[in-house]
Amino acid sequence: MRLFSFLHIFFTVLCLTISGVSSASNTTPDALHLLRSMTQSFSTLSYDGVFVHSEAMNINSMRVRHDLMGGVEYESLVDLDGDKIEVLRIDDKIISVYPNALVANMRAPLIPPFRRFKDVESDRLIKGYDMIVGEHTGRIAGRKVVAVKLMPKDQYRYGHQFWLDEENHFLLKHDMLKTNGRLLERIQFTSVNFAPDLKDIDFVPKEGSYAEPEVETQPRRVKNLWQFDWLPKGFSLVWPEARSLNHGTSMLLLSDGMATISIFVEPTMKAKTMSILNMGATIAGERSIKVKDQLYLLTMVGEVPEPTIEKLMTVFMPRQD
Amino acid sequence: MTALKSGSPQNDCSRDHDSTRENDSLQENNGSEDVLSSLSAMFDGEATQQDLEQLIDGDSAELSRQLESYHLIQQALHKDSPVAVGLEDSLMLRVRAEINVDASFPEEQGLEERSVNNLLPFVLPSERKATRSTWRVALSSVAVAASVAFVVILGGNELLTPDTGAPNLVAEVRTPSESMVVTPLAELDENALQVDNVRLQHYLRQHAEQAAMTVGQGMIPMARVVSYPVKE
């Protein structure tokens, strides 16, 4: 009888454990499904909303609009607090709009970004993060939301929490968090309309404003001459080639599916010791490296902890294949 | 490599490879010629065990010079624009590394798999460097021949790549100091921006734009751009 009781308890515990494990293992696929749906919602939904972006000591409110008209994707982002800068995107073409030519000339020219990713890099994400879908729903900008939490598996990346519209999985709030839980950056919608009456005229620069001319969307691809001797798990190069910017600068892009790190390398005449700068979640590192007799200035910018940038800057070297 | 065979000097060397070697002892620089002859034989895919031993024991500087001249010949044959070579030393390092790695490969790895994995022995995971098995010792001469030939051919192809920016393979790497000072980016606004800071602003914007296209959140990550310092 005692043996029977023991076996009964053992199997009960075993069943509970198995059910616990199976429910925990469902969280990652569920989270990935939601993140995938969120990514697609940015391309497929029509929306007109206002959100607040806060990091460090800065708070900005911005308006974002998006629509698909005649098979063409239109998107605009307007700074509501500052210089009334507007960034327009028509498919993969980016146009910067400034209130006047004076402000426009103060800004560095926009270089068109590369083709947008429209899916979630699930393999990379799984390597870098544990993912949980929140059990309870909440409300943001007057809409019901479901929470998805990404907890970093190591100290080389930040944590993320997303609050997605329960109905269409649009991102309504995003927190970037240090491993100790400290908030680094927050984006939160205060209002959003998913049935806006947008017309193509809404994506034309206003009279009196100064629009930067459109630039060709095909950036110059060049052979990547560089490599990393080490990368945090899940991080890899987004493009196989490097991108050539102005003045002989090559740009590489690393990503773990959530965080991105841009690498800029250019010849220089001046040796520079390593320096690190930060603003909110963004960290920038600079140093010179010597290759044979040539000095190169290496700059890395990313939304990752300082030690990640520091370490990556010491393992960056000429490619060996 | 085909181009090298057709009329190149080293092809003649390889053709007379065996007979030349018998008379080498009578020549003043016989050792150097042997090594060059072995190198030529390897380029032609006719290297013997003796050739490999010559290469291993050879003067790497001389080999590097010879490789460069082969490269120039290839350039002339292919009408390529002049390129900076700068890779000779690394090639010889690879040959040596290849041989060293061969001496420490795990027994469970097949020859075919090994030849692929050996392309870049210096980036192999550390756990692969295990002890050498007895049957591997028995096959070592074949394995060394195959792997060294593979690496040299690979190196030859690499030299052909018209990549004028090809840097040397080793960067000076310093470890970061433990007490790294982190400067708030906002402080850039407080000082008159110098050229460095203008450049950094440009990079910050470029980063924000690319990040926006990568993380699947629409243009929202570009909201960071307006927070960056912009004074000039």
Coordinates of C-alpha atoms in Angstrom, one line a residue:
Chain A
M1 CA 0.0 0.0 0.0
R2 CA 2.9 2.3 0.9
L3 CA 4.5 1.5 -2.5
F4 CA 1.2 2.2 -4.3
S5 CA 1.0 5.6 -2.5
F6 CA 4.6 6.4 -3.4
L7 CA 4.0 5.5 -7.1
H8 CA 0.8 7.6 -7.1
I9 CA 2.6 10.6 -5.8
F10 CA 5.5 10.1 -8.2
F11 CA 3.3 9.9 -11.3
T12 CA 1.2 12.9 -10.2
V13 CA 4.4 15.0 -9.8
L14 CA 5.7 13.7 -13.1
C15 CA 2.5 14.6 -14.9
L16 CA 2.5 18.1 -13.4
T17 CA 6.1 18.6 -14.4
I18 CA 5.5 17.5 -17.9
S19 CA 2.5 19.8 -18.2
G20 CA 4.4 22.7 -16.8
V21 CA 7.3 22.1 -19.2
S22 CA 5.0 21.8 -22.1
S23 CA 3.2 25.0 -21.2
A24 CA 6.5 26.9 -20.8
S25 CA 7.8 25.6 -24.1
N26 CA 4.7 27.1 -25.8
T27 CA 5.6 30.6 -24.7
T28 CA 8.4 31.0 -27.2
P29 CA 6.4 29.9 -30.3
D30 CA 3.5 32.1 -29.1
A31 CA 5.7 35.0 -28.6
L32 CA 7.3 34.6 -32.0
H33 CA 3.9 34.3 -33.6
L34 CA 2.9 37.6 -32.0
L35 CA 6.2 39.3 -33.0
R36 CA 5.8 38.1 -36.5
S37 CA 2.3 39.4 -36.6
M38 CA 3.4 42.7 -35.2
T39 CA 6.0 43.1 -37.9
Q40 CA 3.5 42.4 -40.6
S41 CA 1.0 44.8 -39.1
F42 CA 3.4 47.7 -39.7
S43 CA 3.3 47.0 -43.4
T44 CA -0.3 45.8 -43.9
L45 CA -2.4 48.1 -41.7
S46 CA -3.5 51.6 -42.2
Y47 CA -2.8 53.8 -39.2
D48 CA -2.6 57.3 -38.0
G49 CA -1.4 57.7 -34.4
V50 CA 0.5 59.8 -31.9
F51 CA 3.2 58.3 -29.7
V52 CA 5.6 59.5 -27.1
H53 CA 9.3 58.5 -27.3
S54 CA 11.3 58.9 -24.1
E55 CA 14.9 58.1 -23.4
A56 CA 17.5 59.6 -21.0
M57 CA 16.3 63.2 -20.4
N58 CA 14.4 63.5 -23.7
I59 CA 10.7 63.2 -24.4
N60 CA 9.3 63.7 -27.8
S61 CA 5.8 63.2 -29.2
M62 CA 5.5 62.1 -32.8
R63 CA 2.8 61.4 -35.3
V64 CA 3.1 58.4 -37.5
R65 CA 0.9 57.6 -40.5
H66 CA 0.9 54.7 -42.8
D67 CA -1.2 53.5 -45.7
L68 CA -1.2 51.3 -48.8
M69 CA -2.4 53.1 -51.9
G70 CA -2.4 51.6 -55.3
G71 CA 0.0 48.9 -54.1
V72 CA 2.5 51.6 -52.9
E73 CA 3.4 51.9 -49.3
Y74 CA 3.4 55.4 -47.8
E75 CA 4.6 56.2 -44.3
S76 CA 5.4 59.5 -42.5
L77 CA 6.9 60.4 -39.2
V78 CA 6.5 63.9 -37.9
D79 CA 8.3 65.4 -34.9
L80 CA 5.5 67.3 -33.0
D81 CA 7.7 69.0 -30.5
G82 CA 10.8 70.2 -32.1
D83 CA 11.8 71.5 -35.5
K84 CA 8.8 69.9 -37.2
I85 CA 11.0 67.6 -39.1
E86 CA 9.2 65.1 -41.2
V87 CA 10.5 61.9 -42.6
L88 CA 8.5 60.4 -45.5
R89 CA 8.9 56.9 -46.8
I90 CA 7.4 55.9 -50.1
D91 CA 8.1 52.2 -50.5
D92 CA 11.9 52.1 -49.9
K93 CA 12.5 55.7 -50.7
I94 CA 13.1 58.1 -47.8
I95 CA 12.6 61.8 -48.0
S96 CA 13.5 64.2 -45.2
V97 CA 11.3 67.3 -44.9
Y98 CA 12.4 70.3 -42.9
P99 CA 10.6 73.5 -42.1
N100 CA 13.1 75.5 -44.1
A101 CA 16.3 75.2 -46.0
L102 CA 18.3 76.6 -43.1
V103 CA 17.3 73.7 -40.9
A104 CA 17.8 71.3 -43.7
N105 CA 21.3 72.4 -44.2
M106 CA 22.1 71.8 -40.6
R107 CA 21.4 68.2 -40.9
A108 CA 23.4 65.4 -42.3
P109 CA 22.0 64.1 -45.5
L110 CA 19.8 61.0 -45.3
I111 CA 21.1 58.0 -47.0
P112 CA 18.3 55.7 -48.0
P113 CA 18.0 52.6 -45.8
F114 CA 18.1 49.2 -47.3
R115 CA 15.1 47.0 -48.0
R116 CA 12.9 46.6 -45.0
F117 CA 12.7 43.3 -43.2
K118 CA 9.2 42.0 -43.1
D119 CA 9.6 38.9 -41.0
V120 CA 10.9 38.0 -37.6
E121 CA 14.4 36.5 -37.4
S122 CA 13.2 33.7 -35.1
D123 CA 16.4 31.7 -35.1
R124 CA 18.5 34.6 -33.9
L125 CA 15.9 35.7 -31.4
I126 CA 15.7 32.2 -29.8
K127 CA 19.5 32.2 -29.3
G128 CA 19.5 35.5 -27.5
Y129 CA 16.2 35.7 -25.6
D130 CA 13.7 33.8 -23.5
M131 CA 10.2 34.9 -24.5
I132 CA 7.1 35.0 -22.5
V133 CA 3.6 36.0 -23.4
G134 CA 1.8 37.8 -20.6
E135 CA -1.3 36.1 -19.1
H136 CA -3.2 39.2 -18.5
T137 CA -4.4 41.9 -20.9
G138 CA -4.2 45.6 -20.3
R139 CA -5.2 48.8 -22.0
I140 CA -3.1 51.3 -23.9
A141 CA -4.3 54.2 -26.0
G142 CA -7.9 53.0 -25.4
R143 CA -7.2 49.5 -26.8
K144 CA -6.8 46.1 -25.3
V145 CA -3.3 44.8 -25.4
V146 CA -1.3 41.6 -24.8
A147 CA 2.2 41.8 -23.5
V148 CA 5.3 39.9 -24.9
K149 CA 8.5 39.9 -22.9
L150 CA 11.9 39.2 -24.2
M151 CA 14.5 38.4 -21.5
P152 CA 18.1 38.4 -22.6
K153 CA 20.0 35.2 -22.1
D154 CA 23.3 37.0 -21.4
Q155 CA 24.6 40.4 -20.5
Y156 CA 25.3 41.5 -24.1
R157 CA 21.8 42.7 -24.9
Y158 CA 18.9 44.5 -23.3
G159 CA 15.5 43.2 -22.4
H160 CA 12.3 44.2 -24.3
Q161 CA 8.7 44.3 -23.4
F162 CA 6.0 44.8 -26.1
W163 CA 2.4 45.6 -25.7
L164 CA 0.5 44.6 -28.8
D165 CA -3.0 45.4 -29.8
E166 CA -5.0 42.3 -29.0
E167 CA -7.0 42.6 -32.2
N168 CA -4.4 43.3 -34.9
H169 CA -1.1 42.9 -33.0
F170 CA 0.0 46.5 -33.8
L171 CA 2.8 47.7 -31.4
L172 CA 1.3 50.2 -28.9
K173 CA 4.1 50.3 -26.3
H174 CA 7.7 49.2 -26.2
D175 CA 10.1 49.3 -23.3
M176 CA 13.8 48.6 -23.5
L177 CA 15.2 47.5 -20.2
K178 CA 18.5 46.9 -18.6
T179 CA 19.1 43.5 -17.1
N180 CA 18.4 45.0 -13.7
G181 CA 15.0 46.1 -14.9
R182 CA 15.9 49.8 -15.2
L183 CA 14.0 51.5 -18.1
L184 CA 16.2 52.8 -20.8
E185 CA 13.8 53.8 -23.5
R186 CA 10.0 53.8 -24.0
I187 CA 7.7 54.3 -27.0
Q188 CA 4.0 54.5 -26.2
F189 CA 1.0 55.5 -28.3
T190 CA -1.4 57.9 -26.8
S191 CA -3.9 57.6 -29.6
V192 CA -4.2 55.6 -32.8
N193 CA -6.8 55.3 -35.6
F194 CA -6.7 52.1 -37.7
A195 CA -9.3 53.4 -40.2
P196 CA -7.7 56.8 -41.2
D197 CA -8.9 58.6 -44.3
L198 CA -5.4 59.1 -45.7
K199 CA -4.7 60.3 -49.2
D200 CA -1.5 60.6 -51.2
I201 CA -1.5 64.4 -50.6
D202 CA -0.9 63.6 -46.9
F203 CA 2.5 62.3 -47.9
V204 CA 3.6 65.3 -50.0
P205 CA 5.9 67.9 -48.3
K206 CA 4.0 71.0 -47.3
E207 CA 4.4 74.3 -49.1
G208 CA 7.2 76.4 -47.7
S209 CA 9.0 73.3 -46.3
Y210 CA 12.3 72.1 -47.7
A211 CA 12.4 68.6 -49.0
E212 CA 15.6 66.8 -49.5
P213 CA 15.8 65.5 -53.0
E214 CA 15.1 61.8 -53.3
V215 CA 18.1 59.7 -53.6
E216 CA 18.5 56.5 -55.4
T217 CA 17.5 53.5 -53.2
Q218 CA 20.3 51.3 -54.4
P219 CA 23.3 51.8 -52.1
R220 CA 26.7 50.7 -53.3
R221 CA 27.6 47.2 -52.1
V222 CA 31.3 46.5 -51.6
K223 CA 33.2 43.5 -50.5
N224 CA 33.3 43.1 -46.8
L225 CA 37.0 43.1 -45.7
W226 CA 36.3 42.8 -42.0
Q227 CA 35.2 40.2 -39.5
F228 CA 34.7 39.6 -35.8
D229 CA 36.7 37.1 -33.9
W230 CA 33.7 36.8 -31.5
L231 CA 30.0 37.7 -31.5
P232 CA 27.4 37.4 -28.8
K233 CA 25.1 34.4 -29.4
G234 CA 22.4 35.1 -32.0
F235 CA 24.2 38.1 -33.5
S236 CA 25.3 37.9 -37.1
L237 CA 25.8 40.3 -40.1
V238 CA 22.5 41.4 -41.7
W239 CA 24.1 41.9 -45.1
P240 CA 26.8 39.6 -46.5
E241 CA 28.5 42.6 -48.2
A242 CA 29.5 46.0 -46.7
R243 CA 27.8 49.2 -47.8
S244 CA 29.9 52.0 -49.1
L245 CA 29.1 55.4 -47.6
N246 CA 30.7 58.7 -48.4
H247 CA 34.4 59.3 -48.0
G248 CA 35.5 55.7 -48.2
T249 CA 33.5 54.6 -45.2
S250 CA 32.3 51.0 -45.1
M251 CA 29.2 50.1 -43.0
L252 CA 28.3 46.7 -41.6
L253 CA 25.2 45.9 -39.7
L254 CA 24.9 43.3 -36.9
S255 CA 21.6 42.1 -35.5
D256 CA 20.3 39.4 -33.1
G257 CA 16.8 39.9 -34.6
M258 CA 15.9 42.6 -32.1
A259 CA 19.0 44.8 -31.3
T260 CA 21.1 46.2 -34.1
I261 CA 24.7 47.4 -34.1
S262 CA 26.1 49.5 -36.9
I263 CA 29.8 49.4 -37.7
F264 CA 31.6 52.1 -39.6
V265 CA 35.2 51.8 -40.8
E266 CA 37.1 54.5 -42.6
P267 CA 40.8 55.3 -43.2
T268 CA 42.1 58.0 -40.9
M269 CA 45.4 59.8 -40.2
K270 CA 44.8 60.2 -36.5
A271 CA 45.2 57.6 -33.8
K272 CA 42.4 57.6 -31.3
T273 CA 42.0 55.7 -28.1
M274 CA 38.7 54.0 -27.3
S275 CA 35.9 56.3 -26.2
I276 CA 32.3 55.4 -25.4
L277 CA 29.3 57.7 -25.5
N278 CA 25.8 57.1 -24.6
M279 CA 22.3 58.5 -24.8
G280 CA 19.5 56.4 -23.3
A281 CA 19.7 53.0 -24.9
T282 CA 22.1 54.1 -27.7
I283 CA 25.8 53.5 -27.1
A284 CA 28.5 54.7 -29.5
G285 CA 32.1 53.6 -29.4
E286 CA 35.1 54.9 -31.3
R287 CA 38.7 53.9 -31.6
S288 CA 41.4 53.6 -34.2
I289 CA 42.9 50.3 -35.3
K290 CA 46.1 49.8 -37.2
V291 CA 46.3 47.4 -40.1
K292 CA 49.7 47.1 -41.5
D293 CA 50.7 50.8 -41.9
Q294 CA 47.2 52.1 -42.3
L295 CA 45.1 53.6 -39.5
Y296 CA 41.4 53.0 -39.6
L297 CA 38.7 54.7 -37.5
L298 CA 36.2 52.2 -36.1
T299 CA 32.9 53.5 -34.9
M300 CA 30.1 51.2 -33.5
V301 CA 26.6 52.4 -32.6
G302 CA 23.9 50.2 -31.2
E303 CA 21.2 49.7 -28.6
V304 CA 23.2 47.2 -26.6
P305 CA 25.0 47.5 -23.2
E306 CA 28.4 49.3 -23.1
P307 CA 30.4 46.1 -22.5
T308 CA 29.1 44.6 -25.8
I309 CA 30.3 47.6 -27.8
E310 CA 33.6 47.6 -25.9
K311 CA 34.2 43.9 -26.5
L312 CA 33.2 44.0 -30.1
M313 CA 35.6 46.8 -30.7
T314 CA 38.5 44.7 -29.5
V315 CA 37.6 41.7 -31.7
F316 CA 37.1 43.5 -35.0
M317 CA 39.8 42.7 -37.5
P318 CA 40.5 42.3 -41.2
R319 CA 38.8 39.3 -42.8
Q320 CA 40.9 36.2 -43.0
D321 CA 39.2 34.1 -45.7
Chain B
M1 CA 45.9 27.8 -61.8
T2 CA 45.4 26.8 -65.4
A3 CA 46.8 30.1 -66.5
L4 CA 49.9 29.4 -64.5
K5 CA 50.5 26.2 -66.3
S6 CA 50.4 27.6 -69.8
G7 CA 53.8 29.0 -70.3
S8 CA 54.6 30.3 -66.9
P9 CA 58.2 29.8 -65.6
Q10 CA 57.2 27.7 -62.7
N11 CA 55.6 25.2 -65.1
D12 CA 58.9 24.6 -66.7
C13 CA 60.3 24.1 -63.2
S14 CA 57.8 21.4 -62.4
R15 CA 58.3 19.6 -65.6
D16 CA 61.9 19.1 -64.9
H17 CA 61.2 18.7 -61.2
D18 CA 62.9 15.4 -60.5
S19 CA 65.9 15.7 -62.7
T20 CA 66.6 19.2 -61.4
R21 CA 66.6 18.0 -57.9
E22 CA 69.3 15.4 -58.6
N23 CA 71.7 18.1 -59.7
D24 CA 70.8 20.6 -57.0
S25 CA 73.7 19.7 -54.7
L26 CA 76.1 21.1 -57.3
Q27 CA 74.4 24.5 -57.4
E28 CA 75.2 27.3 -55.1
N29 CA 71.6 28.1 -54.1
N30 CA 70.3 24.6 -54.4
G31 CA 68.1 24.8 -51.3
S32 CA 66.2 27.8 -52.5
E33 CA 65.6 26.3 -55.9
D34 CA 64.3 23.1 -54.4
V35 CA 61.8 25.0 -52.4
L36 CA 60.7 27.0 -55.4
S37 CA 60.5 23.9 -57.4
S38 CA 58.3 22.3 -54.7
L39 CA 56.1 25.3 -54.7
S40 CA 55.8 25.2 -58.4
A41 CA 54.9 21.5 -58.3
M42 CA 52.3 22.3 -55.7
F43 CA 50.7 24.9 -57.9
D44 CA 50.6 22.3 -60.7
G45 CA 49.1 19.7 -58.4
E46 CA 52.1 17.5 -58.7
A47 CA 53.6 17.9 -55.3
T48 CA 55.3 14.8 -53.7
Q49 CA 55.9 14.2 -50.1
Q50 CA 59.4 15.4 -50.5
D51 CA 58.0 18.7 -52.0
L52 CA 55.9 19.2 -49.0
E53 CA 58.8 18.6 -46.7
Q54 CA 60.8 21.2 -48.7
L55 CA 58.0 23.7 -48.3
I56 CA 57.7 23.1 -44.6
D57 CA 61.4 23.6 -44.1
G58 CA 61.7 26.4 -46.6
D59 CA 62.4 30.1 -46.2
S60 CA 59.0 31.7 -45.9
A61 CA 60.3 35.1 -47.0
E62 CA 61.6 33.6 -50.2
L63 CA 58.4 31.7 -50.7
S64 CA 56.4 34.9 -50.2
R65 CA 58.5 36.7 -52.8
Q66 CA 58.0 33.9 -55.2
L67 CA 54.2 33.8 -54.6
E68 CA 54.1 37.5 -55.3
S69 CA 55.9 37.0 -58.6
Y70 CA 53.4 34.2 -59.5
H71 CA 50.7 36.6 -58.7
L72 CA 52.1 39.2 -61.0
I73 CA 52.3 36.6 -63.7
Q74 CA 48.7 35.7 -63.2
Q75 CA 47.8 39.4 -63.3
A76 CA 49.5 39.8 -66.6
L77 CA 47.9 36.7 -68.0
H78 CA 44.5 37.8 -66.8
K79 CA 45.1 41.5 -67.6
D80 CA 44.0 42.4 -64.1
S81 CA 44.7 45.8 -62.7
P82 CA 47.6 46.0 -60.3
V83 CA 46.5 45.0 -56.8
A84 CA 48.1 45.2 -53.4
V85 CA 49.1 41.7 -52.5
G86 CA 49.9 41.9 -48.8
L87 CA 48.7 38.5 -48.1
E88 CA 51.8 36.4 -48.6
D89 CA 52.8 36.1 -45.0
S90 CA 49.4 35.0 -44.0
L91 CA 49.4 32.4 -46.7
M92 CA 52.6 30.9 -45.3
L93 CA 51.1 31.1 -41.9
R94 CA 48.2 29.2 -43.1
V95 CA 50.4 26.5 -44.6
R96 CA 52.1 26.1 -41.3
A97 CA 48.9 26.3 -39.3
E98 CA 47.4 23.7 -41.6
I99 CA 50.2 21.3 -40.8
N100 CA 49.9 22.1 -37.1
V101 CA 46.2 21.5 -37.1
D102 CA 46.6 18.3 -38.9
A103 CA 48.8 17.1 -36.1
S104 CA 46.0 17.6 -33.6
F105 CA 42.8 16.6 -35.3
P106 CA 40.2 14.2 -33.7
E107 CA 40.0 10.7 -35.1
E108 CA 36.2 10.7 -35.6
Q109 CA 36.5 13.3 -38.3
G110 CA 36.5 12.0 -41.8
L111 CA 38.9 13.1 -44.4
E112 CA 36.4 14.9 -46.6
E113 CA 34.9 16.8 -43.7
R114 CA 38.3 17.6 -42.5
S115 CA 39.5 19.2 -45.7
V116 CA 36.5 21.5 -45.7
N117 CA 36.9 22.5 -42.1
N118 CA 40.6 23.1 -42.5
L119 CA 40.1 26.1 -44.8
L120 CA 40.4 28.4 -41.8
P121 CA 42.1 26.5 -39.1
F122 CA 42.6 29.6 -36.9
V123 CA 38.9 30.1 -36.5
L124 CA 38.1 26.5 -35.6
P125 CA 36.3 26.0 -32.3
S126 CA 38.8 25.1 -29.6
E127 CA 37.1 21.8 -28.8
R128 CA 38.0 20.4 -32.3
K129 CA 41.6 20.5 -31.4
A130 CA 41.8 17.1 -29.8
T131 CA 44.5 14.4 -29.8
R132 CA 45.8 12.8 -32.9
S133 CA 44.7 9.2 -33.6
T134 CA 47.0 6.3 -34.6
W135 CA 45.3 5.8 -38.0
R136 CA 45.6 9.5 -38.6
V137 CA 49.3 9.1 -38.1
A138 CA 49.4 6.4 -40.8
L139 CA 47.5 8.7 -43.2
S140 CA 49.3 11.8 -42.3
S141 CA 51.4 12.1 -45.4
V142 CA 48.3 11.9 -47.6
A143 CA 46.5 14.3 -45.4
V144 CA 49.2 16.8 -45.2
A145 CA 49.6 16.7 -49.0
A146 CA 45.9 17.2 -49.6
S147 CA 45.5 19.9 -47.0
V148 CA 48.5 22.0 -47.9
A149 CA 47.7 21.9 -51.6
F150 CA 44.2 22.9 -50.9
V151 CA 45.3 25.9 -48.8
V152 CA 47.9 27.1 -51.3
I153 CA 45.3 26.9 -54.1
L154 CA 42.9 28.8 -52.0
G155 CA 45.6 31.3 -51.3
G156 CA 46.3 31.6 -55.0
N157 CA 42.7 32.4 -55.7
E158 CA 42.6 34.9 -52.9
L159 CA 45.6 36.7 -54.4
L160 CA 43.8 36.9 -57.7
T161 CA 40.9 38.8 -56.1
P162 CA 41.2 42.4 -57.4
D163 CA 40.6 43.9 -54.0
T164 CA 42.7 47.0 -53.7
G165 CA 41.7 47.6 -50.2
A166 CA 42.8 44.2 -48.9
P167 CA 44.5 45.0 -45.6
N168 CA 46.9 42.9 -43.7
L169 CA 45.4 40.1 -41.7
V170 CA 46.2 41.2 -38.2
A171 CA 44.9 44.3 -36.6
E172 CA 46.3 45.8 -33.5
V173 CA 43.9 44.9 -30.8
R174 CA 43.9 46.4 -27.3
T175 CA 41.8 45.2 -24.5
P176 CA 39.4 47.8 -23.2
S177 CA 40.3 49.6 -20.0
E178 CA 38.3 48.6 -17.0
S179 CA 37.5 52.2 -16.1
M180 CA 36.2 53.3 -19.5
V181 CA 34.7 56.8 -19.3
V182 CA 31.2 56.9 -20.8
T183 CA 30.3 60.4 -22.0
P184 CA 26.6 61.2 -22.4
L185 CA 25.9 62.0 -26.0
A186 CA 23.9 65.0 -24.9
E187 CA 27.2 66.7 -23.9
L188 CA 28.0 67.0 -27.5
D189 CA 25.4 69.8 -27.6
E190 CA 27.2 71.8 -25.0
N191 CA 30.4 72.1 -27.0
A192 CA 31.1 73.5 -30.3
L193 CA 30.9 70.5 -32.6
Q194 CA 34.1 69.5 -34.3
V195 CA 34.4 67.5 -37.4
D196 CA 34.5 64.2 -35.3
N197 CA 31.1 65.0 -33.8
V198 CA 29.5 65.9 -37.1
R199 CA 30.7 62.6 -38.4
L200 CA 29.3 60.8 -35.3
Q201 CA 26.0 62.5 -35.8
H202 CA 25.9 61.3 -39.3
Y203 CA 26.6 57.8 -38.2
L204 CA 23.9 57.9 -35.4
R205 CA 21.3 58.9 -38.0
Q206 CA 22.5 56.3 -40.4
H207 CA 22.2 53.7 -37.6
A208 CA 18.8 54.8 -36.6
E209 CA 17.6 54.6 -40.2
Q210 CA 19.0 51.1 -40.8
A211 CA 17.8 49.9 -37.4
A212 CA 14.3 51.1 -38.4
M213 CA 14.4 48.9 -41.5
T214 CA 15.7 45.8 -39.6
V215 CA 13.7 45.3 -36.4
G216 CA 10.2 45.2 -37.9
Q217 CA 8.7 48.2 -36.1
G218 CA 8.0 50.5 -39.0
M219 CA 9.6 53.9 -38.8
I220 CA 9.1 54.2 -35.1
P221 CA 12.8 53.5 -34.2
M222 CA 13.6 56.6 -36.3
A223 CA 12.1 58.6 -33.5
R224 CA 15.6 58.4 -31.9
V225 CA 17.0 60.6 -34.6
V226 CA 15.3 63.7 -33.3
S227 CA 16.9 63.2 -29.9
Y228 CA 20.4 63.2 -31.3
P229 CA 22.5 66.3 -31.0
V230 CA 22.5 68.3 -34.3
K231 CA 24.3 71.6 -33.7
E232 CA 27.0 72.6 -36.1

